[in-house]
mmCIF file of C-alpha atoms in Angstrom:
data_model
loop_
_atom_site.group_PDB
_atom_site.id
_atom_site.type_symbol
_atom_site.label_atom_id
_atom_site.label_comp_id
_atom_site.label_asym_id
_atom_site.label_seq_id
_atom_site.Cartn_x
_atom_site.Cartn_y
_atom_site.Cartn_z
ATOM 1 C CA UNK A 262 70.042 -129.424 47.097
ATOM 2 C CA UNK A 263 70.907 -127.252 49.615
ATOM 3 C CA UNK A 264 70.449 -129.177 52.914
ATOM 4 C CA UNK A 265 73.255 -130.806 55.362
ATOM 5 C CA UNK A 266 75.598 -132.762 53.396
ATOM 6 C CA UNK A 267 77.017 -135.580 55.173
ATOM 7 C CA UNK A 268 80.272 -137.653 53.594
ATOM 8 C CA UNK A 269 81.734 -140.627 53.821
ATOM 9 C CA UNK A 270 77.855 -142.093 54.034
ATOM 10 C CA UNK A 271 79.142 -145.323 54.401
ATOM 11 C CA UNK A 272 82.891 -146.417 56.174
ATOM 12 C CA UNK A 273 83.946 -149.595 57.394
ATOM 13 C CA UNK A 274 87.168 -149.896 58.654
ATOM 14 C CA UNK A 275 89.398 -152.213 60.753
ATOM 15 C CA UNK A 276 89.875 -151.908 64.680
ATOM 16 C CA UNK A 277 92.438 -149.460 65.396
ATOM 17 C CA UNK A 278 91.996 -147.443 62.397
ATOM 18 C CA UNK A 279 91.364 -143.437 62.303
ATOM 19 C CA UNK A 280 88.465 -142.187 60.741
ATOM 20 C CA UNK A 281 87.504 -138.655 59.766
ATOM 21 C CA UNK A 282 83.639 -137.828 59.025
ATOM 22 C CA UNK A 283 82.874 -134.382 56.866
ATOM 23 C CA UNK A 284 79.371 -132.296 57.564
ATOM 24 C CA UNK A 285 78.712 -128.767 54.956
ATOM 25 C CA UNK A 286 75.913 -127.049 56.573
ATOM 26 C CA UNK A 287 73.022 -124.959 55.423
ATOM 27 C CA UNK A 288 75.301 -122.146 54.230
ATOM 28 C CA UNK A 289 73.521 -119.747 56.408
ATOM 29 C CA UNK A 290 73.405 -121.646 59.558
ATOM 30 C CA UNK A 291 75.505 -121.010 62.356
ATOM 31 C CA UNK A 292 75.067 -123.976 64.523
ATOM 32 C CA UNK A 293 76.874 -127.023 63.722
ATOM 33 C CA UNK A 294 75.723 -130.052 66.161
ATOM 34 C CA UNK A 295 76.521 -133.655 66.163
ATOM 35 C CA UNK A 296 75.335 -136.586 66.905
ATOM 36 C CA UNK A 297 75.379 -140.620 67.084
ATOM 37 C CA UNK A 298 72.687 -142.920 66.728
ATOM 38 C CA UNK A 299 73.138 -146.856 67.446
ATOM 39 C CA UNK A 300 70.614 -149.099 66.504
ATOM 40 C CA UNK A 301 67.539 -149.211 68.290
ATOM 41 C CA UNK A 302 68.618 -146.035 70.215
ATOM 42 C CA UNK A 303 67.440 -142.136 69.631
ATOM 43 C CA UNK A 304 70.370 -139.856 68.959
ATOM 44 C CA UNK A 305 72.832 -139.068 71.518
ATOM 45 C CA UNK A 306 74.480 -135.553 71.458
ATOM 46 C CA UNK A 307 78.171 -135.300 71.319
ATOM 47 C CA UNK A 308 78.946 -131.824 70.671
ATOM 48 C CA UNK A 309 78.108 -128.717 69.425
ATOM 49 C CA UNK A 310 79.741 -125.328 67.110
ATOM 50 C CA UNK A 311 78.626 -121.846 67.234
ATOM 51 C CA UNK A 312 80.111 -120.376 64.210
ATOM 52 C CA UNK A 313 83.841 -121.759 64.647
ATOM 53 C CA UNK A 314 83.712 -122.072 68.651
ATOM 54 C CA UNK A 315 83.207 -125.830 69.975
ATOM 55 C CA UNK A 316 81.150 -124.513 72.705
ATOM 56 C CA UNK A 317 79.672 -128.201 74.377
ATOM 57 C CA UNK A 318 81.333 -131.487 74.412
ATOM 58 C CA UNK A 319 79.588 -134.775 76.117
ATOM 59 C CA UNK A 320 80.685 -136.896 78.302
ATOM 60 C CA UNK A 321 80.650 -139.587 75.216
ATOM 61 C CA UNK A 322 83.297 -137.540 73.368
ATOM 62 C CA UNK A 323 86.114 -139.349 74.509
ATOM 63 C CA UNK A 324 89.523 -138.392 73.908
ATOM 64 C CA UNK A 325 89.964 -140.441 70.653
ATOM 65 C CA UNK A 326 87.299 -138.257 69.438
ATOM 66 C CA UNK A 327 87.964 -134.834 67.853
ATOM 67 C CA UNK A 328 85.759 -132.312 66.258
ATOM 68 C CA UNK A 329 86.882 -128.988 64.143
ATOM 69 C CA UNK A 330 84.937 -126.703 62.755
ATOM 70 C CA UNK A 331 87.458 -124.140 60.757
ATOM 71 C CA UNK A 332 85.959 -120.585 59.846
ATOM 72 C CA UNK A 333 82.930 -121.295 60.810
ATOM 73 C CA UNK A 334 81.912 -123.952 57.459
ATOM 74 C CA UNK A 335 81.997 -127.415 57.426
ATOM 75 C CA UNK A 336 83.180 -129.472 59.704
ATOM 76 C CA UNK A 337 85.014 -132.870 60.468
ATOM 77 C CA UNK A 338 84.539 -135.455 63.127
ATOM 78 C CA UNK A 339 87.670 -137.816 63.926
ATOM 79 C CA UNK A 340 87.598 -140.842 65.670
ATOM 80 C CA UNK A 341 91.490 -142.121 66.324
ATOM 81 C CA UNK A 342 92.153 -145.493 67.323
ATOM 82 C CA UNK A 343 88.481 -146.402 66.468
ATOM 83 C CA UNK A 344 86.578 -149.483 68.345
ATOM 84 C CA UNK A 345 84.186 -151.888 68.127
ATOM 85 C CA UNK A 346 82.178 -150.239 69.782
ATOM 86 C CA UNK A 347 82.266 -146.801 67.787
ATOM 87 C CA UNK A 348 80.137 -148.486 65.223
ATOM 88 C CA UNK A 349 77.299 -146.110 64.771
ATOM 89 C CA UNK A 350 75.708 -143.650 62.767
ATOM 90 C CA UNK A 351 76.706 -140.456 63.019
ATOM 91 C CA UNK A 352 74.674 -137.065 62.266
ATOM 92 C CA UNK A 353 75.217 -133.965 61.846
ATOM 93 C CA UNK A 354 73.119 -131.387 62.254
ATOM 94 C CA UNK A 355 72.895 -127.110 61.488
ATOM 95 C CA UNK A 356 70.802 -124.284 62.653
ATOM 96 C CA UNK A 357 70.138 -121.182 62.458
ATOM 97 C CA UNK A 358 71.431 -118.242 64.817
ATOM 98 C CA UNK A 359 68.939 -116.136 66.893
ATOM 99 C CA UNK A 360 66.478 -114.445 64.274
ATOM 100 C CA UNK A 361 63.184 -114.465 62.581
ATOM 101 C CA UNK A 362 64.417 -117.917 60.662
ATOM 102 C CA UNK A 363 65.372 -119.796 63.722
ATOM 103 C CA UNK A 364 62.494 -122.042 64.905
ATOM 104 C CA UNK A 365 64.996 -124.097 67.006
ATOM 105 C CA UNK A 366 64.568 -126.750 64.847
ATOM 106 C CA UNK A 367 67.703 -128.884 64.013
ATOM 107 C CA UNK A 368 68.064 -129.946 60.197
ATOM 108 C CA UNK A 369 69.778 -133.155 59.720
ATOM 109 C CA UNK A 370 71.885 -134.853 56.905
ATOM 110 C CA UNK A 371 71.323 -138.378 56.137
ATOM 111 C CA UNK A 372 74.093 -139.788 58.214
ATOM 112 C CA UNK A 373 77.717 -141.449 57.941
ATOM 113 C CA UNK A 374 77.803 -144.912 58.717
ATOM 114 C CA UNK A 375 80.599 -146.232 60.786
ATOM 115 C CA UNK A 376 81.213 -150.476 60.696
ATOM 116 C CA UNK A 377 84.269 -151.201 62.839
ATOM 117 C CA UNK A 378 85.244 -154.929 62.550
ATOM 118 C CA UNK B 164 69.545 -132.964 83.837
ATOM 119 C CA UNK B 165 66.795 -132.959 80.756
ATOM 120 C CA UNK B 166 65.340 -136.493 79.989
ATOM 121 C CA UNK B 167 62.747 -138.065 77.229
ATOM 122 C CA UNK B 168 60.978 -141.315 77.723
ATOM 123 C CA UNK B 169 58.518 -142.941 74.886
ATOM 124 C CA UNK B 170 57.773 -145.915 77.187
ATOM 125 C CA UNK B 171 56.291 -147.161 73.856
ATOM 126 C CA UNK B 172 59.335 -149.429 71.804
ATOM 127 C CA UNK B 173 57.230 -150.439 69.499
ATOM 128 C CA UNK B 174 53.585 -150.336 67.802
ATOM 129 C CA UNK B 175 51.899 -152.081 64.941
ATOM 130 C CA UNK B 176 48.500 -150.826 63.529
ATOM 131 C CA UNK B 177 46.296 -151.750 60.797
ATOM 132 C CA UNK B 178 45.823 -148.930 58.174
ATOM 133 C CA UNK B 179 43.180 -146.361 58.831
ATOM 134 C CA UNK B 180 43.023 -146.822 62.919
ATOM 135 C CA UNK B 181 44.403 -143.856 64.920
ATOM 136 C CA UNK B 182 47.461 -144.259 66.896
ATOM 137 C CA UNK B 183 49.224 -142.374 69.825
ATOM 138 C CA UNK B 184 52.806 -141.508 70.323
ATOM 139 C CA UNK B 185 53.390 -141.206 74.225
ATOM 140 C CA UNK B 186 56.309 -138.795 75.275
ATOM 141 C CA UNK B 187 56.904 -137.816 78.847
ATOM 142 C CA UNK B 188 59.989 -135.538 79.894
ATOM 143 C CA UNK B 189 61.456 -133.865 82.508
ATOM 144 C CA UNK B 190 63.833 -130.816 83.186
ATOM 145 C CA UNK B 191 64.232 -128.498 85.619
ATOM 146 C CA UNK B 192 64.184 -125.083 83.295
ATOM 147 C CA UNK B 193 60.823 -123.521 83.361
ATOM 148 C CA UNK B 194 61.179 -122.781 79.945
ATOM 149 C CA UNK B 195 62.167 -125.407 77.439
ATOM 150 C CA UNK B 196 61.067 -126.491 73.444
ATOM 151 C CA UNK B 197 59.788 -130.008 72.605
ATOM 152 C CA UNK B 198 59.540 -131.549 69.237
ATOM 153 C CA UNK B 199 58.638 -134.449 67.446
ATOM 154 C CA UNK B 200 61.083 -135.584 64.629
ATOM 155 C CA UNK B 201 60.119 -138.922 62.007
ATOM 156 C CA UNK B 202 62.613 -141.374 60.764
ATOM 157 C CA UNK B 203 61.622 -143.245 57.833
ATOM 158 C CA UNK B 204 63.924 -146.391 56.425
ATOM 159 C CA UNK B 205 65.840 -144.372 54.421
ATOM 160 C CA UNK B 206 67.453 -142.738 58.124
ATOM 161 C CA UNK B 207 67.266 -139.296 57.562
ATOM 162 C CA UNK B 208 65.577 -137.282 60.544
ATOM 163 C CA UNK B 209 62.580 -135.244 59.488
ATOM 164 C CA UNK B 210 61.298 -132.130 61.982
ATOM 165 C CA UNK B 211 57.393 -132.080 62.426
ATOM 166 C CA UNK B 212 56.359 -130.070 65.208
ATOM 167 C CA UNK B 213 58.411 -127.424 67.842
ATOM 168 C CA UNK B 214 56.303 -126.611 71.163
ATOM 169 C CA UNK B 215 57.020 -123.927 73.411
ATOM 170 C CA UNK B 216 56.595 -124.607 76.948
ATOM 171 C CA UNK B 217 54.189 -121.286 77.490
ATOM 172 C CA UNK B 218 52.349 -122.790 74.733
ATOM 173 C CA UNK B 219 49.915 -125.362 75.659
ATOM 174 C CA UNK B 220 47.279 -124.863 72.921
ATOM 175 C CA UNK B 221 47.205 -128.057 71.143
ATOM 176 C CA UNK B 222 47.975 -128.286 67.558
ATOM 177 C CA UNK B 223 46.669 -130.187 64.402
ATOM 178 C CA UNK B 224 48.385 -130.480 60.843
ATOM 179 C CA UNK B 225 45.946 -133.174 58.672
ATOM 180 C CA UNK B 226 46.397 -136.201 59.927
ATOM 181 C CA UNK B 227 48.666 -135.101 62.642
ATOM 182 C CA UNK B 228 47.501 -133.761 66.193
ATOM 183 C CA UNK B 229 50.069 -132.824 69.485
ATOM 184 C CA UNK B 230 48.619 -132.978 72.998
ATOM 185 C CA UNK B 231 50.472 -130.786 74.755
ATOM 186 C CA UNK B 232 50.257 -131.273 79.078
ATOM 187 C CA UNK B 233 52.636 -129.300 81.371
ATOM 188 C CA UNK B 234 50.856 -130.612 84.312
ATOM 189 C CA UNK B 235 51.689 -134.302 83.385
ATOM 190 C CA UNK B 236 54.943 -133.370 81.673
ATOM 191 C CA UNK B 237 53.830 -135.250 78.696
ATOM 192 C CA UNK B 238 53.501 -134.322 74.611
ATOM 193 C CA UNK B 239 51.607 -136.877 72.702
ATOM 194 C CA UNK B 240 51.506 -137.364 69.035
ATOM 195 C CA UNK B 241 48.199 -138.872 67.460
ATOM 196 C CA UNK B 242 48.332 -140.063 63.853
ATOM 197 C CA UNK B 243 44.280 -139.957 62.675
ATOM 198 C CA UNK B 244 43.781 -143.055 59.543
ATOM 199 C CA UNK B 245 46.846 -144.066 59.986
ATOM 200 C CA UNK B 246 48.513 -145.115 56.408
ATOM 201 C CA UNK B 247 51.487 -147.464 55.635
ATOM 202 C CA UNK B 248 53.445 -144.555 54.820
ATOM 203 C CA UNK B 249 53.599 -143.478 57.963
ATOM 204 C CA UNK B 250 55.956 -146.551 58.697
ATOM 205 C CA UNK B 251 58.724 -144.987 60.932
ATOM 206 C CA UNK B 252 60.988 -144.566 63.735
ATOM 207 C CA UNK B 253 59.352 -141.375 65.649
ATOM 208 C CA UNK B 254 61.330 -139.270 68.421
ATOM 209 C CA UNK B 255 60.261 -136.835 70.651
ATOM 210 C CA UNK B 256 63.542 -134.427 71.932
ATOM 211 C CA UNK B 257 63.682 -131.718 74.138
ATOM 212 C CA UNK B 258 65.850 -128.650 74.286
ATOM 213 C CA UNK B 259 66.008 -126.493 77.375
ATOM 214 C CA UNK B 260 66.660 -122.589 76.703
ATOM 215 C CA UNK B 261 69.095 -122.476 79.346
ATOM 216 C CA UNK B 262 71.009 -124.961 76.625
ATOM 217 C CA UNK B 263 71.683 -125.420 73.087
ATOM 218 C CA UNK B 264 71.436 -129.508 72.949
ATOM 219 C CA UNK B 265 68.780 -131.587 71.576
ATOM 220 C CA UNK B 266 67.899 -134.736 73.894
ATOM 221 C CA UNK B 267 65.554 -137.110 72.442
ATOM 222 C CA UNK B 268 63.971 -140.155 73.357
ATOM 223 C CA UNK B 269 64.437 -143.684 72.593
ATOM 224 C CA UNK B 270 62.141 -143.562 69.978
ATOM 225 C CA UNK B 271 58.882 -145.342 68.938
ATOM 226 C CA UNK B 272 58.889 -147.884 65.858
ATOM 227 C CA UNK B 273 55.371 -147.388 64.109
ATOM 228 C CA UNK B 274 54.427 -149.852 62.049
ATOM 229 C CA UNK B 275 51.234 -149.305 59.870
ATOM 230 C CA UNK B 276 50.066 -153.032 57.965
ATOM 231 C CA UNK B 277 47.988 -152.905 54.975
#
């Protein structure tokens, strides 16, 4: 299978607890996105990758949140110090570059669970 | 700032009757994508339709149809005989050109009964 590959899918952890959140890419996708999804609520962007450059951050990316994306592969999502109310889904989702391929589309992976008790 | 709205929460149908997705944006770009995107129980977010905003020809796949407006800001999805498989969460998003983001809607839980 060679679509967006999304692990831990499931995490709970305690209040006050860091957790880290891996996405691989399509392999020949450039654009690395993520976002959350609470329940009952359409996804909500928190940043964005072109290549290895975190070029967009929200608002909702607060500072206990961190996002790498070294050489340009996969990348990881931290949440430090995590809350109650960091209990989400989160996605992850590639694209391609400018090019014949790219339809804009967004491809996602099924998701990583977050439970914060 | 871009915005979706599918007024709609929620919508229950009996198999076989036709239903219609409502999706109403705004931006301030003059050129922007829109796109529909399903999510079934098992979560993961499926694409079904990009639009470009020069493009207002409207668009049927089987069973699906897009009504595209620019003058009402609006892209509607119609599902024709409606089957329970169709059972989802359904988004409509926007992207502006000017950006890279995604915005979507709150989504509308469709609900198709035997």
């Amino acid at each position: 299978d060679t679509g967006v590959s999304q692990n831990p899918r499931h995490k709970i952890t305690k209040r006050g607890q860091n957790v880290t959140f891996r996405c691989d890419p399509i392999s020949e996708h450039n654009r690395l996105y993520w976002y959350r999804q609470t329940l009952g609520q359409g996804p909500e962007f928190l940043t964005y990758f072109q290549n290895e450059a975190q070029l967009e951050k929200s608002r909702l990316l607060s500072d206990r949140f961190s996002a790498e994306r070294p050489k340009g592969s996969f990348s990881t999502l931290e949440i430090q110090r995590t809350e109650q109310g960091d209990s989400a889904m989160y996605l992850c989702a590639s694209r391609p570059g400018q090019g014949r391929r790219n339809t804009g589309e967004l491809f996602f992976g099924e998701g990583s669970r977050l439970t914060v008790l | 700032a871009q915005k979706v709205t599918q007024a709609q929460t929620e919508i229950s149908v009996v198999e076989k009757e036709d239903v219609t997705l409502d999706c109403v944006y705004e931006t301030r770009d003059t050129t922007y994508y829109l796109f529909w995107y399903k999510q079934p129980p098992s979560g993961e977010l499926v694409f079904l339709i990009r639009r470009n905003s020069f493009d207002e020809q409207n668009e049927i796949s089987g069973r699906y149809s897009w009504n595209f407006q620019k003058s009402t800001s609006s892209f509607n999805f119609t599902i024709t005989a409606s089957q329970v498989v169709d059972s989802a969460v359904y988004f409509c998003a926007l992207r502006e050109t000017s950006g890279s983001r995604l915005t979507f809607g709150e989504g509308t839980q469709l609900t198709v009964n035997p």
